[in-house]
Structure formats: C-alpha cells, structure tokens
C-alpha cells in the first residue's frame, strides 16, 4: 500500500502494508480523526475480488478512532490500490455524506 505525503486531518497507522501474493494475509490499521469536525470515510479498492476491507463506510467524531482491517486473498501478484476518501459532514449516516454533490472529497 502506498500513500501520499501531504498533511491530512485523517491519520492512518500503520500507513503501509505488504501482502504475499501466494499466501495472502491480513493487516490491521487505526484511523484517527485529527480535525475538530465529524468526518465520513469511504474506503475504495481497485480489486474487490482479492481484497476485502472492513468497514467500507464509517463516521469518525473529532478525535475519534476506528480500526480498519484489510484482507488479501491469495492471487495473482499485481499493483492494486486502496483509497480512503473522507469529507466533513453533519450526517449521521456516512453513505448519505458521499451522496451529496456539493462537497469535495479528500483522499488519503
């Protein structure tokens, strides 16, 4: 997993994970909202046949945290991407926050 080096309000630890194509594997990460606003998060993947992420959508209150689990099944070795999209919201459902057109997504 690769990441950009820009400063964001969403913190992810660890920021990198590696998997064996032959064996697959799992990786646990912690997402933390470093802002003063409620944040909706959506996780996208370029290959949903090999990768599973949990949760796909979540809300993080200011200073709140959420565990992220990434599972890779055995399969062909290739470059795949997992992207965390986040936006500030007042919604109580994170899916609703991503159906609004007026907000810009930030990605990690």
GROMACS .gro file of C-alpha atoms in nm:
model
  108
    1UNK     CA    1   0.000   0.000   0.000
    2UNK     CA    2   0.137   0.343  -0.088
    3UNK     CA    3   0.038   0.680   0.047
    4UNK     CA    4   0.082   1.044  -0.038
    5UNK     CA    5   0.297   1.270   0.175
    6UNK     CA    6   0.053   1.560   0.212
    7UNK     CA    7  -0.070   1.666   0.554
    8UNK     CA    8  -0.425   1.544   0.618
    9UNK     CA    9  -0.675   1.552   0.904
   10UNK     CA   10  -0.718   1.175   0.876
   11UNK     CA   11  -0.433   0.980   1.031
   12UNK     CA   12  -0.370   0.614   0.945
   13UNK     CA   13  -0.132   0.390   1.140
   14UNK     CA   14   0.050   0.197   1.005
   15UNK     CA   15   0.048   0.375   0.672
   16UNK     CA   16   0.190   0.087   0.468
   17UNK     CA   17   0.110  -0.284   0.445
   18UNK     CA   18   0.259  -0.570   0.245
   19UNK     CA   19   0.099  -0.898   0.141
   20UNK     CA   20   0.226  -1.221  -0.013
   21UNK     CA   21   0.054  -1.289  -0.345
   22UNK     CA   22   0.088  -1.663  -0.287
   23UNK     CA   23  -0.040  -1.667   0.073
   24UNK     CA   24  -0.249  -1.352   0.103
   25UNK     CA   25  -0.283  -1.211   0.453
   26UNK     CA   26  -0.447  -0.954   0.675
   27UNK     CA   27  -0.343  -0.616   0.807
   28UNK     CA   28  -0.496  -0.402   1.082
   29UNK     CA   29  -0.474  -0.025   1.086
   30UNK     CA   30  -0.607   0.256   1.304
   31UNK     CA   31  -0.782   0.559   1.152
   32UNK     CA   32  -0.793   0.875   1.367
   33UNK     CA   33  -0.984   1.198   1.300
   34UNK     CA   34  -0.738   1.476   1.383
   35UNK     CA   35  -0.984   1.754   1.299
   36UNK     CA   36  -1.247   1.937   1.502
   37UNK     CA   37  -1.534   1.820   1.277
   38UNK     CA   38  -1.725   1.494   1.221
   39UNK     CA   39  -1.571   1.302   0.933
   40UNK     CA   40  -1.732   1.048   0.698
   41UNK     CA   41  -1.496   0.789   0.549
   42UNK     CA   42  -1.540   0.566   0.244
   43UNK     CA   43  -1.281   0.305   0.150
   44UNK     CA   44  -1.241   0.206  -0.215
   45UNK     CA   45  -1.031  -0.071  -0.365
   46UNK     CA   46  -0.918  -0.138  -0.722
   47UNK     CA   47  -0.968  -0.516  -0.685
   48UNK     CA   48  -1.266  -0.626  -0.476
   49UNK     CA   49  -1.220  -0.989  -0.584
   50UNK     CA   50  -0.892  -1.025  -0.391
   51UNK     CA   51  -0.921  -0.753  -0.124
   52UNK     CA   52  -1.181  -0.706   0.147
   53UNK     CA   53  -1.190  -0.405   0.376
   54UNK     CA   54  -1.390  -0.351   0.691
   55UNK     CA   55  -1.552  -0.110   0.745
   56UNK     CA   56  -1.625   0.027   0.397
   57UNK     CA   57  -1.807   0.333   0.539
   58UNK     CA   58  -1.772   0.487   0.884
   59UNK     CA   59  -1.812   0.810   1.080
   60UNK     CA   60  -1.537   0.949   1.299
   61UNK     CA   61  -1.615   1.212   1.559
   62UNK     CA   62  -1.346   1.474   1.630
   63UNK     CA   63  -1.054   1.295   1.795
   64UNK     CA   64  -1.227   0.960   1.739
   65UNK     CA   65  -1.069   0.644   1.606
   66UNK     CA   66  -1.177   0.334   1.415
   67UNK     CA   67  -0.993   0.012   1.338
   68UNK     CA   68  -0.955  -0.076   0.968
   69UNK     CA   69  -0.894  -0.434   0.858
   70UNK     CA   70  -0.763  -0.520   0.512
   71UNK     CA   71  -0.768  -0.884   0.397
   72UNK     CA   72  -0.599  -1.006   0.079
   73UNK     CA   73  -0.680  -1.349  -0.060
   74UNK     CA   74  -0.410  -1.545  -0.246
   75UNK     CA   75  -0.398  -1.449  -0.612
   76UNK     CA   76  -0.200  -1.302  -0.895
   77UNK     CA   77   0.068  -1.050  -0.799
   78UNK     CA   78  -0.012  -0.706  -0.939
   79UNK     CA   79  -0.036  -0.346  -0.829
   80UNK     CA   80  -0.368  -0.267  -0.661
   81UNK     CA   81  -0.487   0.046  -0.482
   82UNK     CA   82  -0.684   0.109  -0.167
   83UNK     CA   83  -0.805   0.468  -0.130
   84UNK     CA   84  -0.955   0.629   0.179
   85UNK     CA   85  -1.194   0.911   0.086
   86UNK     CA   86  -1.308   1.143   0.361
   87UNK     CA   87  -1.522   1.451   0.396
   88UNK     CA   88  -1.657   1.660   0.679
   89UNK     CA   89  -2.027   1.606   0.743
   90UNK     CA   90  -2.320   1.668   0.975
   91UNK     CA   91  -2.498   1.349   0.861
   92UNK     CA   92  -2.545   1.055   1.097
   93UNK     CA   93  -2.508   0.807   0.808
   94UNK     CA   94  -2.171   0.808   0.625
   95UNK     CA   95  -2.327   0.683   0.299
   96UNK     CA   96  -2.551   0.992   0.288
   97UNK     CA   97  -2.245   1.215   0.318
   98UNK     CA   98  -2.100   1.069  -0.002
   99UNK     CA   99  -2.422   1.114  -0.200
  100UNK     CA  100  -2.401   1.493  -0.167
  101UNK     CA  101  -2.259   1.666  -0.474
  102UNK     CA  102  -2.150   1.999  -0.326
  103UNK     CA  103  -1.869   1.873  -0.102
  104UNK     CA  104  -1.520   1.792  -0.225
  105UNK     CA  105  -1.370   1.459  -0.124
  106UNK     CA  106  -1.027   1.444   0.024
  107UNK     CA  107  -0.831   1.127  -0.030
  108UNK     CA  108  -0.554   0.960   0.157
   0.00000   0.00000   0.00000
